[in-house]
XYZ file of C-alpha atoms in Angstrom:
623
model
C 6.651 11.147 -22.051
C 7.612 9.155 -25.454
C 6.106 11.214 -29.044
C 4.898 8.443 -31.428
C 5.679 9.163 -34.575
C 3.077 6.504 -35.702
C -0.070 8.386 -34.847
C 0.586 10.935 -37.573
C -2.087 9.677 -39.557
C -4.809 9.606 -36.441
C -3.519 12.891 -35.461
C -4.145 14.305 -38.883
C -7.851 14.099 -38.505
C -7.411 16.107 -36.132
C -5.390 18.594 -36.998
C -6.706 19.617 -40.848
C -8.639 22.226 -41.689
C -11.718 20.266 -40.436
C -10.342 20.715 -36.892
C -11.965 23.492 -35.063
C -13.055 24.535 -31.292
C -16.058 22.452 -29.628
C -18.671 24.002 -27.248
C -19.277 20.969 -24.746
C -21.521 23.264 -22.106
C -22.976 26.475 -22.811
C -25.043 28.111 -19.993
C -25.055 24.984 -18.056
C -26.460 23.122 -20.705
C -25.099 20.714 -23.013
C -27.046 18.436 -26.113
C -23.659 16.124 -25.954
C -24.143 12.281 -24.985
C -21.048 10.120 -23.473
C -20.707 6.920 -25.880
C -19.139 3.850 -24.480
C -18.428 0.610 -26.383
C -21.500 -1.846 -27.052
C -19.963 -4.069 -24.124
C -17.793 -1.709 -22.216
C -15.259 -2.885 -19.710
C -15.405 -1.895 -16.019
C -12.479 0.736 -16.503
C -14.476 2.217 -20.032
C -17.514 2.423 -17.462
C -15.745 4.060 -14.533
C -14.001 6.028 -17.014
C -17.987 7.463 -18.419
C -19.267 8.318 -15.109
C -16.178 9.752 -13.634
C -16.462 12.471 -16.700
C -20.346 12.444 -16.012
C -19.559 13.534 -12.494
C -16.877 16.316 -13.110
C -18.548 17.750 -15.913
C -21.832 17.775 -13.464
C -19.651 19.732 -10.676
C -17.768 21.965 -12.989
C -20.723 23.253 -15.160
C -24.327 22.142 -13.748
C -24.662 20.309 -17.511
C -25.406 16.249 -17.029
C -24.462 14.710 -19.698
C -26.259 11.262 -20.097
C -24.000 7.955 -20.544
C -25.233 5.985 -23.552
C -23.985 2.451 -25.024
C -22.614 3.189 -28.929
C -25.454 1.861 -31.406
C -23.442 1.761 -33.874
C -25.271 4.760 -35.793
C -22.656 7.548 -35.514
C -24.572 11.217 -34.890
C -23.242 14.311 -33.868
C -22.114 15.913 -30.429
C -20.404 12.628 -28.857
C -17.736 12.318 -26.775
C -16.570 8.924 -27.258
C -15.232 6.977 -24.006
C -13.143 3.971 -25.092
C -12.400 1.836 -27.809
C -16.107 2.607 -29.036
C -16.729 1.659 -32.806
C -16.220 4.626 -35.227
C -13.645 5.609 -38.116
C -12.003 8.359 -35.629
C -10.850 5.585 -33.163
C -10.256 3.142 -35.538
C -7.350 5.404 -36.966
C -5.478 5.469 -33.439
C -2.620 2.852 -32.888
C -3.967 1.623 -29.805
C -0.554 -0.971 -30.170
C 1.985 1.677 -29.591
C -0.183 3.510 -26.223
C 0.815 0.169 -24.062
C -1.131 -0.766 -21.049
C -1.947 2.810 -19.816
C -0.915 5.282 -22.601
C -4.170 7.897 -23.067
C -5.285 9.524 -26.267
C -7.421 13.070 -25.842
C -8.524 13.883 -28.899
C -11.320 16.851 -30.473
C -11.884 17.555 -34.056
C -14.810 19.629 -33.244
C -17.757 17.449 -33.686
C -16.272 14.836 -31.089
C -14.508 14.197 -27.945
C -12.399 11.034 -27.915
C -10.701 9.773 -24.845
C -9.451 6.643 -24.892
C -6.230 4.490 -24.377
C -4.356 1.695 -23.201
C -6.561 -1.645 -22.289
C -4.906 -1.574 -18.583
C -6.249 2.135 -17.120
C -5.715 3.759 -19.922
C -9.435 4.861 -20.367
C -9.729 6.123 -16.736
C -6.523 7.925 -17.608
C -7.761 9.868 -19.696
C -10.718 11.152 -18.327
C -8.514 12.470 -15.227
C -5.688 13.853 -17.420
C -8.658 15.617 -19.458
C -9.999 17.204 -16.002
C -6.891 18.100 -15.495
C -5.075 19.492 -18.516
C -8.373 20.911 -20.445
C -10.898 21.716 -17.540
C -8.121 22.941 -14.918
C -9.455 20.763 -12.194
C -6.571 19.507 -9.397
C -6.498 16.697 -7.149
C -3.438 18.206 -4.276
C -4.347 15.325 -1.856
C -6.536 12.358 -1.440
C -9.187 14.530 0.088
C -8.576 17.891 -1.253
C -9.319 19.179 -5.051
C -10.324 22.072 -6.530
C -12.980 22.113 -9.504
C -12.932 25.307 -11.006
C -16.768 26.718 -12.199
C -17.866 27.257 -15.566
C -20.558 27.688 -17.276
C -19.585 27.308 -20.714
C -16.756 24.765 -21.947
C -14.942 25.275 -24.962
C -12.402 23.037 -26.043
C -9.664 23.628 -28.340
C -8.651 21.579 -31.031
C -6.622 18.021 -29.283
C -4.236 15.564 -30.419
C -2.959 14.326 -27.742
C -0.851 11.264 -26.975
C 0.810 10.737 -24.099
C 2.598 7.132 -23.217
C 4.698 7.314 -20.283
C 7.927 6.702 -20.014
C 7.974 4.204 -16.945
C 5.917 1.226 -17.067
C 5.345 1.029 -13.691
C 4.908 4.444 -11.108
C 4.786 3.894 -7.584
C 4.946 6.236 -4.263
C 4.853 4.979 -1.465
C 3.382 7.608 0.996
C 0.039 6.510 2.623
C -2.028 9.347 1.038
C -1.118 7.915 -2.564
C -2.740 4.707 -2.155
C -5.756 6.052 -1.682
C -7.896 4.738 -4.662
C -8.971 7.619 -6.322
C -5.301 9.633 -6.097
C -3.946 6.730 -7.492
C -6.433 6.615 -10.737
C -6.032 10.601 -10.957
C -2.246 10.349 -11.034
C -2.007 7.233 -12.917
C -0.350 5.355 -10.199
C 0.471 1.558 -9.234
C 1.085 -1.031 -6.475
C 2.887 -3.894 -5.612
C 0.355 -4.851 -3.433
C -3.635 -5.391 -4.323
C -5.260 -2.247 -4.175
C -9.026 -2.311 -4.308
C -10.447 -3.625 -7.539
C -6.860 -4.006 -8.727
C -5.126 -7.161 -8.911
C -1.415 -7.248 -7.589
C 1.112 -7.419 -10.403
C 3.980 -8.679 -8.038
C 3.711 -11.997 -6.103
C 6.867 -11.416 -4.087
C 8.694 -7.894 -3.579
C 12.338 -7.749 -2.018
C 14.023 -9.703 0.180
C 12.777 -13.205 -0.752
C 15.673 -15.719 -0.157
C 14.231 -16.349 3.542
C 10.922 -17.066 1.701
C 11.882 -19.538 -0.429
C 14.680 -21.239 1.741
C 13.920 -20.622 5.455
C 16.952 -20.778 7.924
C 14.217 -22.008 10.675
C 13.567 -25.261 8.336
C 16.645 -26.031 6.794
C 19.332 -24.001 9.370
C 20.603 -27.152 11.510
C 19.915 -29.672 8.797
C 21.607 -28.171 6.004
C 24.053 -25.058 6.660
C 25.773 -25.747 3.763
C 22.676 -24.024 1.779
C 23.815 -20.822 3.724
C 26.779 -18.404 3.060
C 30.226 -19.421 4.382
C 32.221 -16.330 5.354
C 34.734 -15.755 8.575
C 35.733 -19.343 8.247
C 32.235 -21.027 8.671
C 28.582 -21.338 7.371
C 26.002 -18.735 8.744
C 22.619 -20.461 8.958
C 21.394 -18.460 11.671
C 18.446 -15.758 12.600
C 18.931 -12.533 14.241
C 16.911 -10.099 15.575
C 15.206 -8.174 13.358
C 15.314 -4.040 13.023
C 12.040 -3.495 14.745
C 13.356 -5.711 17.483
C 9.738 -7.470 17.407
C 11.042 -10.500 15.321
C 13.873 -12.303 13.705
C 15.563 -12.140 10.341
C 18.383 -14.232 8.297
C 21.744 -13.844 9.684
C 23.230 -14.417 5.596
C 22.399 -14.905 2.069
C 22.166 -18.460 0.477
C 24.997 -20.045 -0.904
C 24.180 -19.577 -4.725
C 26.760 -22.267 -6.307
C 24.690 -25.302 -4.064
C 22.447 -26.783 -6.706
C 20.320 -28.120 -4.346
C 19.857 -24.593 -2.911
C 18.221 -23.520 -6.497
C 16.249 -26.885 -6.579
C 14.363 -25.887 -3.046
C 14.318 -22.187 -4.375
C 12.298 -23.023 -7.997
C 10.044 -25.754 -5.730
C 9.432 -23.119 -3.691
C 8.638 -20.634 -6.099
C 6.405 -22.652 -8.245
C 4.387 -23.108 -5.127
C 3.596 -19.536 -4.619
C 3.101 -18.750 -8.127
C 0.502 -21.611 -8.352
C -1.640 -19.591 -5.156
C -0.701 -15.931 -7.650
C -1.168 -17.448 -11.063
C -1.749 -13.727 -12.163
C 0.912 -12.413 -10.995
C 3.778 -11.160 -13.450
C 6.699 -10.057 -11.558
C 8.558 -12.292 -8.991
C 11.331 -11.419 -6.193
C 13.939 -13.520 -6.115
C 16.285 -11.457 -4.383
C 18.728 -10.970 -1.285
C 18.302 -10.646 2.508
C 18.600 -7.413 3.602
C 22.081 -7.956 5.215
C 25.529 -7.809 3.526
C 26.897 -11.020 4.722
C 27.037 -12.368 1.160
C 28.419 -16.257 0.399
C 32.335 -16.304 0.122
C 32.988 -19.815 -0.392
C 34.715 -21.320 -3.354
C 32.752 -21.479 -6.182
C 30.756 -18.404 -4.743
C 33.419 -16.483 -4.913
C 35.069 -17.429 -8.407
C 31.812 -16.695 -9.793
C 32.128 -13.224 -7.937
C 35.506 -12.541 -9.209
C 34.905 -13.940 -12.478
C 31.849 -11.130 -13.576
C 33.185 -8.700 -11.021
C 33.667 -5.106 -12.689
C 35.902 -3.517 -10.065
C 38.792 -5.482 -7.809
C 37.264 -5.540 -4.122
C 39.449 -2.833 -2.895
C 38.847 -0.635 -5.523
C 34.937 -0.199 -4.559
C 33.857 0.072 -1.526
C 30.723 1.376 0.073
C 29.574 2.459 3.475
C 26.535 1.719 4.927
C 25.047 1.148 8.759
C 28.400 2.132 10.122
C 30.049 -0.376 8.297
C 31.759 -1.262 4.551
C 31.442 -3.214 2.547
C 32.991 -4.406 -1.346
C 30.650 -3.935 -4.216
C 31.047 -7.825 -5.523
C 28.306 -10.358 -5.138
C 26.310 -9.520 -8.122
C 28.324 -12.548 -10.800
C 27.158 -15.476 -8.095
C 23.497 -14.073 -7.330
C 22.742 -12.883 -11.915
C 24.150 -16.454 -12.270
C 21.446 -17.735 -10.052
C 19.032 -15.659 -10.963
C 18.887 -16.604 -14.838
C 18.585 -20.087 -13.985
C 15.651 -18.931 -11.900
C 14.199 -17.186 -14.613
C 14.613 -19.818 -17.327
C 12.775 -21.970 -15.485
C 9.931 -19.783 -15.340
C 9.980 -18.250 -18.566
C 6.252 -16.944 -18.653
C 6.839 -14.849 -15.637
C 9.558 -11.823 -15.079
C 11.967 -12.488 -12.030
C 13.110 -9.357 -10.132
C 16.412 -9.384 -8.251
C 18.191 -6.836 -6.024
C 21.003 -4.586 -7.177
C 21.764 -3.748 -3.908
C 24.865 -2.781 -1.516
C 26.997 -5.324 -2.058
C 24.945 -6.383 -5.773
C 24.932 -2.825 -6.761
C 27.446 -2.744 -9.836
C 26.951 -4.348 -12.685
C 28.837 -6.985 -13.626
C 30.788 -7.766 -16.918
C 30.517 -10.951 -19.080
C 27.465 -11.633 -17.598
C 23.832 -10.192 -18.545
C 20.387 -10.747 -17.645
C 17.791 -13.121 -19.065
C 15.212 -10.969 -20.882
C 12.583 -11.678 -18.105
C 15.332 -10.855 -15.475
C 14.105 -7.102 -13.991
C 17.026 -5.841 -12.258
C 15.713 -3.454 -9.045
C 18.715 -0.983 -8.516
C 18.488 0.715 -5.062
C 20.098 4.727 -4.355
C 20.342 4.267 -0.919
C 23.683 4.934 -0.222
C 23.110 8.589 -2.721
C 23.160 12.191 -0.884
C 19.652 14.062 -0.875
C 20.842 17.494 -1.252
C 21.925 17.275 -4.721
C 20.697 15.573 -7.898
C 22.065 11.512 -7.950
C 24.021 12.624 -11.220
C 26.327 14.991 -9.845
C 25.964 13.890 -6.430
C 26.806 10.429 -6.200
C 29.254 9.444 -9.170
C 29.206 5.874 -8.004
C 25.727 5.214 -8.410
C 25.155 7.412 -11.705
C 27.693 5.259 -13.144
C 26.283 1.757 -11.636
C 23.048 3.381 -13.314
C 24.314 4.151 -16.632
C 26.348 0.467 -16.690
C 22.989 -1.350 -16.042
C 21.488 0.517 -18.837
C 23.879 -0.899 -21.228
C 23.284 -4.398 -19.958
C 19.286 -4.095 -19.789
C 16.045 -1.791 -20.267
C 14.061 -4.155 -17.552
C 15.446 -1.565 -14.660
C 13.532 -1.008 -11.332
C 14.888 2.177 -9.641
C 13.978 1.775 -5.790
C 14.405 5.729 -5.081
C 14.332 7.220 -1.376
C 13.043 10.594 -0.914
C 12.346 11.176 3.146
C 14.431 10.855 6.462
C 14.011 8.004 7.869
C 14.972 8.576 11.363
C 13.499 11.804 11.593
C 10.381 11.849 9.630
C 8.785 14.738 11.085
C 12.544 16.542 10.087
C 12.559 19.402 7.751
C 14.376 17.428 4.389
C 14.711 20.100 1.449
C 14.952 17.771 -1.663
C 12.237 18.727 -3.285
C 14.531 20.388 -5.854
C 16.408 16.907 -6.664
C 13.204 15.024 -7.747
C 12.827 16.293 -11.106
C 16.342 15.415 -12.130
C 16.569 12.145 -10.605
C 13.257 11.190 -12.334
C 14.420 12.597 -15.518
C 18.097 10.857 -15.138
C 16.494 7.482 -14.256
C 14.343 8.047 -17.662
C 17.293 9.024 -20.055
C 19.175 6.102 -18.654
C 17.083 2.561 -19.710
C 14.672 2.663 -16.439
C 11.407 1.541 -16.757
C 9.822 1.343 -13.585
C 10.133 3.662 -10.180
C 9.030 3.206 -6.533
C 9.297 6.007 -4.704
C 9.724 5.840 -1.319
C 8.188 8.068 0.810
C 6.685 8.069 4.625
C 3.932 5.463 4.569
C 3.600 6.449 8.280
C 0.522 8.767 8.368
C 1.471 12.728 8.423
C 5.554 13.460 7.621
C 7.309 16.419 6.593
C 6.318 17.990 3.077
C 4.527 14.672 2.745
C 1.279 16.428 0.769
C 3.336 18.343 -1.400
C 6.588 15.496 -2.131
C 3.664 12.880 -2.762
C 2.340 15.236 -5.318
C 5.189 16.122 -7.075
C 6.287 12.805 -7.155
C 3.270 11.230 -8.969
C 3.720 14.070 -11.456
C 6.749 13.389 -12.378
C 6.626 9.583 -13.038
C 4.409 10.199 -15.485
C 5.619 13.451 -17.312
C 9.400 13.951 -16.045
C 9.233 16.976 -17.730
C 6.530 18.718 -16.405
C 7.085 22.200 -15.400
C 7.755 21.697 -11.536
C 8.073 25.415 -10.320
C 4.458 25.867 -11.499
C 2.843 23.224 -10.053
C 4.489 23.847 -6.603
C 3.410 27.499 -7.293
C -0.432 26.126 -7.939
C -0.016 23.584 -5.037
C 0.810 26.412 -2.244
C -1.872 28.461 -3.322
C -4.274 26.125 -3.620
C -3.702 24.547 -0.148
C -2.463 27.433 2.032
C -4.655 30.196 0.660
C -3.196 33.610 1.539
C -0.493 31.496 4.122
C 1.154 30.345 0.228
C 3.688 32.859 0.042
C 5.351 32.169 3.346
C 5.669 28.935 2.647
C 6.857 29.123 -0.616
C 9.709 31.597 0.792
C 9.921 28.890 3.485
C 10.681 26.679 1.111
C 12.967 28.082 -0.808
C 15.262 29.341 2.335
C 15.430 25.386 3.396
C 16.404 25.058 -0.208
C 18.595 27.584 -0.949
C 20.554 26.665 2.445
C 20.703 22.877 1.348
C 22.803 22.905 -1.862
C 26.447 24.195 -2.644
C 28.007 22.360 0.135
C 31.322 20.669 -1.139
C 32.105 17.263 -0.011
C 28.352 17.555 2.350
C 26.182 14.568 2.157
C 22.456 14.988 3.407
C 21.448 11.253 4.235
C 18.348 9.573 4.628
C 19.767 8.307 7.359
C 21.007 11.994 8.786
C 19.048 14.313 12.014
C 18.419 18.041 12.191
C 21.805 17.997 14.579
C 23.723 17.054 11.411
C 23.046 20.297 9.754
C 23.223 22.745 11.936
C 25.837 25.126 9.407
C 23.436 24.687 6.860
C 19.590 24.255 6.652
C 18.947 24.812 10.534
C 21.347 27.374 11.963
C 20.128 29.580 14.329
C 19.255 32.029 12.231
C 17.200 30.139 9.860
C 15.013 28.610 12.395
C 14.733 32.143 13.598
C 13.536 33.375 10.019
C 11.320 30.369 9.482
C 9.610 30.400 12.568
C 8.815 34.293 11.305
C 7.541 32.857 8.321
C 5.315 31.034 9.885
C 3.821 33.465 12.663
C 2.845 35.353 9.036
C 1.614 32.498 7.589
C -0.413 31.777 10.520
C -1.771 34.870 10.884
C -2.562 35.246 6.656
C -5.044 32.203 7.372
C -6.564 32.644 11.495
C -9.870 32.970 10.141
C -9.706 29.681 7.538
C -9.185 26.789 10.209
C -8.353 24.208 7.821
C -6.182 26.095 6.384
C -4.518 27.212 10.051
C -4.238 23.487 10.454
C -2.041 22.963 7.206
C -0.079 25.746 8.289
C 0.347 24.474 11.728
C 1.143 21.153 10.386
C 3.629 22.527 8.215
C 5.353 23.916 10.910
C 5.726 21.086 12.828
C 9.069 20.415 11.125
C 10.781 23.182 12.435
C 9.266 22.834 16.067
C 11.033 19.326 15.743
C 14.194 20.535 14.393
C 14.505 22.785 17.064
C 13.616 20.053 20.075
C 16.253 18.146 18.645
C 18.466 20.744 18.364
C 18.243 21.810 21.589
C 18.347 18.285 22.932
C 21.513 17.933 22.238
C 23.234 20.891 23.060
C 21.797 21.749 26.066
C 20.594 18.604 27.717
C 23.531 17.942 29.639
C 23.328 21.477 31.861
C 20.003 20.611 32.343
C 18.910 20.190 36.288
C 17.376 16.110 36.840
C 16.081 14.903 39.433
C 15.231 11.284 40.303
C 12.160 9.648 39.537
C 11.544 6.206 41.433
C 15.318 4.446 39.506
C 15.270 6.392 36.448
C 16.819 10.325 36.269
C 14.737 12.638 34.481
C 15.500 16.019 33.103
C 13.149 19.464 34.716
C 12.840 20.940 31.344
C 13.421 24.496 31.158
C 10.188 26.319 30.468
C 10.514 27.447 26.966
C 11.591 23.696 25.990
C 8.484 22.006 27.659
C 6.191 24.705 25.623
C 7.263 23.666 22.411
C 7.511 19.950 23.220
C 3.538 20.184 24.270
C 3.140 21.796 21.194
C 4.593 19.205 18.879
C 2.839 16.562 21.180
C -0.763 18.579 20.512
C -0.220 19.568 16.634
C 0.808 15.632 15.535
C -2.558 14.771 17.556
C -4.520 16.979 15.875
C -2.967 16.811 12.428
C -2.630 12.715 12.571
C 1.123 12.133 12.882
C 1.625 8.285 13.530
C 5.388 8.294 13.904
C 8.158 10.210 14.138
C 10.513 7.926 12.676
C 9.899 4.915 9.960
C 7.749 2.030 11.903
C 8.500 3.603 15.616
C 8.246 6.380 18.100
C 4.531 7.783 18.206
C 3.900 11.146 19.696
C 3.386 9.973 22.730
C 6.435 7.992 22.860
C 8.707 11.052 22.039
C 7.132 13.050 24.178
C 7.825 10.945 27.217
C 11.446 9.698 26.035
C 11.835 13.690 26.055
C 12.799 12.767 29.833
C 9.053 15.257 31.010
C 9.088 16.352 34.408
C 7.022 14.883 37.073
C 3.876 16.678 36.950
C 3.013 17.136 33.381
């Protein structure tokens, strides 16, 4: 979080000699009223009652919620820009949309901030930091009791270091973890308005291959000797996408594009940010005046940067054609900011060429290994990261942070997130999604969510504590078999020269690291203890259980491929089915049950439900 040296002089009435500790409850009882402003806003309301309501469940005290009279008395805590010489002091300019200000000089309580959230920000980050409450999950926090509050003397600024925090696991959009953790969306969430119009992948929105495909395919890339107008099918195999980009050098193409996009920004007015960005293909436009743009901005000769991806390669050079485009997008629009892709083949940044200052450039780490920090791990995008820095500070970082294949997969990178987030931070970004499983249920997706919300707003938070507070708090006595759980997985998962662990990988893949043998043996161990620690807490069996689904799933895989093909079949009307051996059908029922009962949707992004897997397991006849 940024330290603003320009709140010395608010801080300072805080921190003199006048400055001393306040009593807010004592025996349950408190003579402290909650101010708001005159004509508070909906968030300075929410804000009041939300501290009304923890301070009622943490202490038994109600505190009543007033509007400010303007005649300052004693024993307030003020919620919001209310009207008194303490607030007036506070550079409510330098906090941003949702910086928060906590602050106690002994006779008052001010929590305030930013005009966005930054009131409602407070009050959680109060709960939090000063009264020790926790919100783990949407639907599990602990309030601790007390019957007397004392508060220390506070100063306390915090303005965080990415404008925009997003994590995209289903639990996180849940309205209230989103407030608590100071969260966004892309999308409209609740009372919220949605910031972004478009997000990713627009060209097919603004120029559609089904309208202009046979009438015009010089609008669409040329490559292999001809124009590529076309659809394919799409990855979920339910519909069709573009077969290509646009051809970026057509002027007419950027006439249709702007129409376009002034027609969707007149049904969004208030929307800020808008995509303007690439299919999600590779097949770029090569033609003439395409590609001397390309050449002309490109950083690196085509052969000397290449990059794999799907199976296939590809050249890092596209990004001089689509930047040019782009600006000329954006400086037609010049009250709005237009987001591009820096992505596969876009991913370097160019020379000679820099974005408009309402250009936000949305750099993706797909192609970067899981298992150890992007810094150190992946050279190529660290540096792509550091050059966009230098060209910009309106950087996106579209970060992945699951398997997507294998959801239910054990994926130890829980030690990587800190660094990455702190990397992104010393290196111009100002905005993060984090993509998670937005599938319900996943592996480690309570505790990755968590620690991922965290650490968008304070990268530097102390992480080894909170995942310390997080196991006991949700496992009970089961915490310290999953904490040595987690740290085997860990341990097991970094080290490896020249080892990639891909979001794209499968428990088979790692079968001389994380899951040998004789891991899974010591982790299913770890869990009969764990199990046993909590028999008499059922929801707390049921996290454990849930926990351990990973490894159950590891193992089916596991053994899926090594020992399928000895496995006896038999015939099943035309299709040959395996007669699982016994041990195998046990735990295969057992994953089926425990993603029932803890709500897995899918076992890998957008597909395979439990039942699905189950019966692609090849079951025998009579289950």
């Amino acid at each position: 979080m940024k330290t603003l040296i320009g709140l010395l002089l608010a801080i300072s009435f805080f921190t003199t000699g006048l400055a001393q500790e306040l009593t807010l409850v004592k025996n349950r009882k408190s003579d402290f009223t909650i101010i708001i402003p005159v004509q508070p806003t909906l968030e300075e309301i929410k804000g009041a009652k939300v501290l009304q309501h923890y301070l009622f469940e943490i202490s038994g005290a109600n505190l009543p919620v007033k509007r400010d009279l303007g005649l300052p008395g004693m024993n307030e805590i003020l919620v919001g820009k209310v009207s008194r010489a303490e607030t007036a002091l506070l550079p409510y300019d330098k906090m941003g949309k949702d910086g928060i200000y906590i602050g106690n000089n002994g006779q008052q309580l001010v929590l305030t901030g930013g005009p966005k959230k930054g009131v409602e920000y407070a009050v959680y980050t109060f709960l939090e930091k000063y009264l020790g409450c926790k919100k783990y999950t949407s639907n599990f926090e602990v309030i601790p009791q007390q019957k007397t509050i004392k508060l220390p003397p506070i100063a306390d600024l915090q303005v965080p270091d990415f404008s925009f925090r997003e994590v995209f696991y289903q639990d996180a959009y849940e309205p209230k973890f989103m407030a608590w953790h100071k969260l966004h969306s892309h999308t409209k969430r609740g009372e919220d308005p949605a910031e972004w119009g478009h997000w990713v992948h627009t060209f097919h929105n603004f120029l559609n291959p089904e309208e202009y495909g046979d009438s015009h395919p010089e609008y669409f890339s040329y490559y292999d000797g001809k124009r590529h107008p076309g659809l394919v099918p799409s990855w979920d195999g339910k519909s069709v996408q573009p077969e290509s980009q646009l051809c970026l050098t057509n002027p007419e193409v950027l006439e249709i594009v702007c129409k376009n996009l002034q027609k969707a920004i007149d049904e969004k007015p208030d929307a800020l940010y808008w995509s303007v960005s690439q299919n999600d293909n590779v097949n770029y436009c090569q033609c003439e005046h395409c590609a001397a743009l390309d050449a002309k901005y490109a950083a690196y000769a085509p052969e000397e940067k290449m990059y794999a991806t799907h199976g296939g390669e590809y050249p890092a050079l596209g990004m001089g054609s689509m930047l040019t485009f782009v600006n000329k997008v954006a400086e037609r629009f010049p009250d709005k900011i237009i987001s591009t892709l820096a992505y596969q083949y876009t991913r370097v940044p160019p020379k000679d060429i820099v974005p408009r200052e309402n250009v936000n450039i949305m750099l993706c780490s797909i192609e970067s290994t899981r298992n150890e920090p992007m810094e150190s791990g992946d050279p190529d995008f660290s540096n792509d990261l550091k050059g966009w820095g230098k060209l910009t500070d309106n950087i996106l970082v579209w970060d992945y942070n699951i398997q997507f294949a294998n959801l239910l997969a054990p994926f130890p990178n829980l030690r990587t997130l800190q660094p990455n987030i702190s990397f992104l931070r010393d290196n111009n970004v100002s905005a993060v999604f984090a993509q998670g499983n937005i599938q319900s249920g996943g592996e480690a997706a309570e505790i990755r969510a968590y620690l991922l919300a965290k650490l968008l707003w304070d990268p530097d938070l102390d992480v080894d504590k909170e995942m310390e507070g997080f196991w006991k708090a949700y496992y009970g006595k089961a915490a310290p078999y999953l904490k040595k759980y987690s740290d085997l997985l860990h341990a097991n998962n970094q080290g490896y020269t020249g080892r990639k662990m891909s979001i794209f990988g499968s428990p088979k893949q790692e079968t001389d690291s994380f899951l040998s043998p004789e891991l899974l043996s010591k982790y299913n161990l770890l869990f009969d203890k764990a199990e046993k620690a909590v028999w008499r807490n059922p929801e707390q069996l049921r996290r454990v259980t849930s926990a351990r689904l990973p490894v159950t799933y590891a193992m089916l895989e596991i053994i899926k491929e090594n020992e399928a093909a000895n496995w006896e079949t038999y015939r099943d009307g035309e299709q040959g089915k395996f007669r699982l051996p016994e041990e195998v059908s046990n735990l295969l029922y057992d994953l089926y049950f425990q993603c029932l009962d803890t709500e897995v949707s899918r076992l890998s992004e957008w597909h395979t439900t439990p039942k699905e897997y189950l019966e692609k397991y090849n079951l025998v006849e009579n289950l």
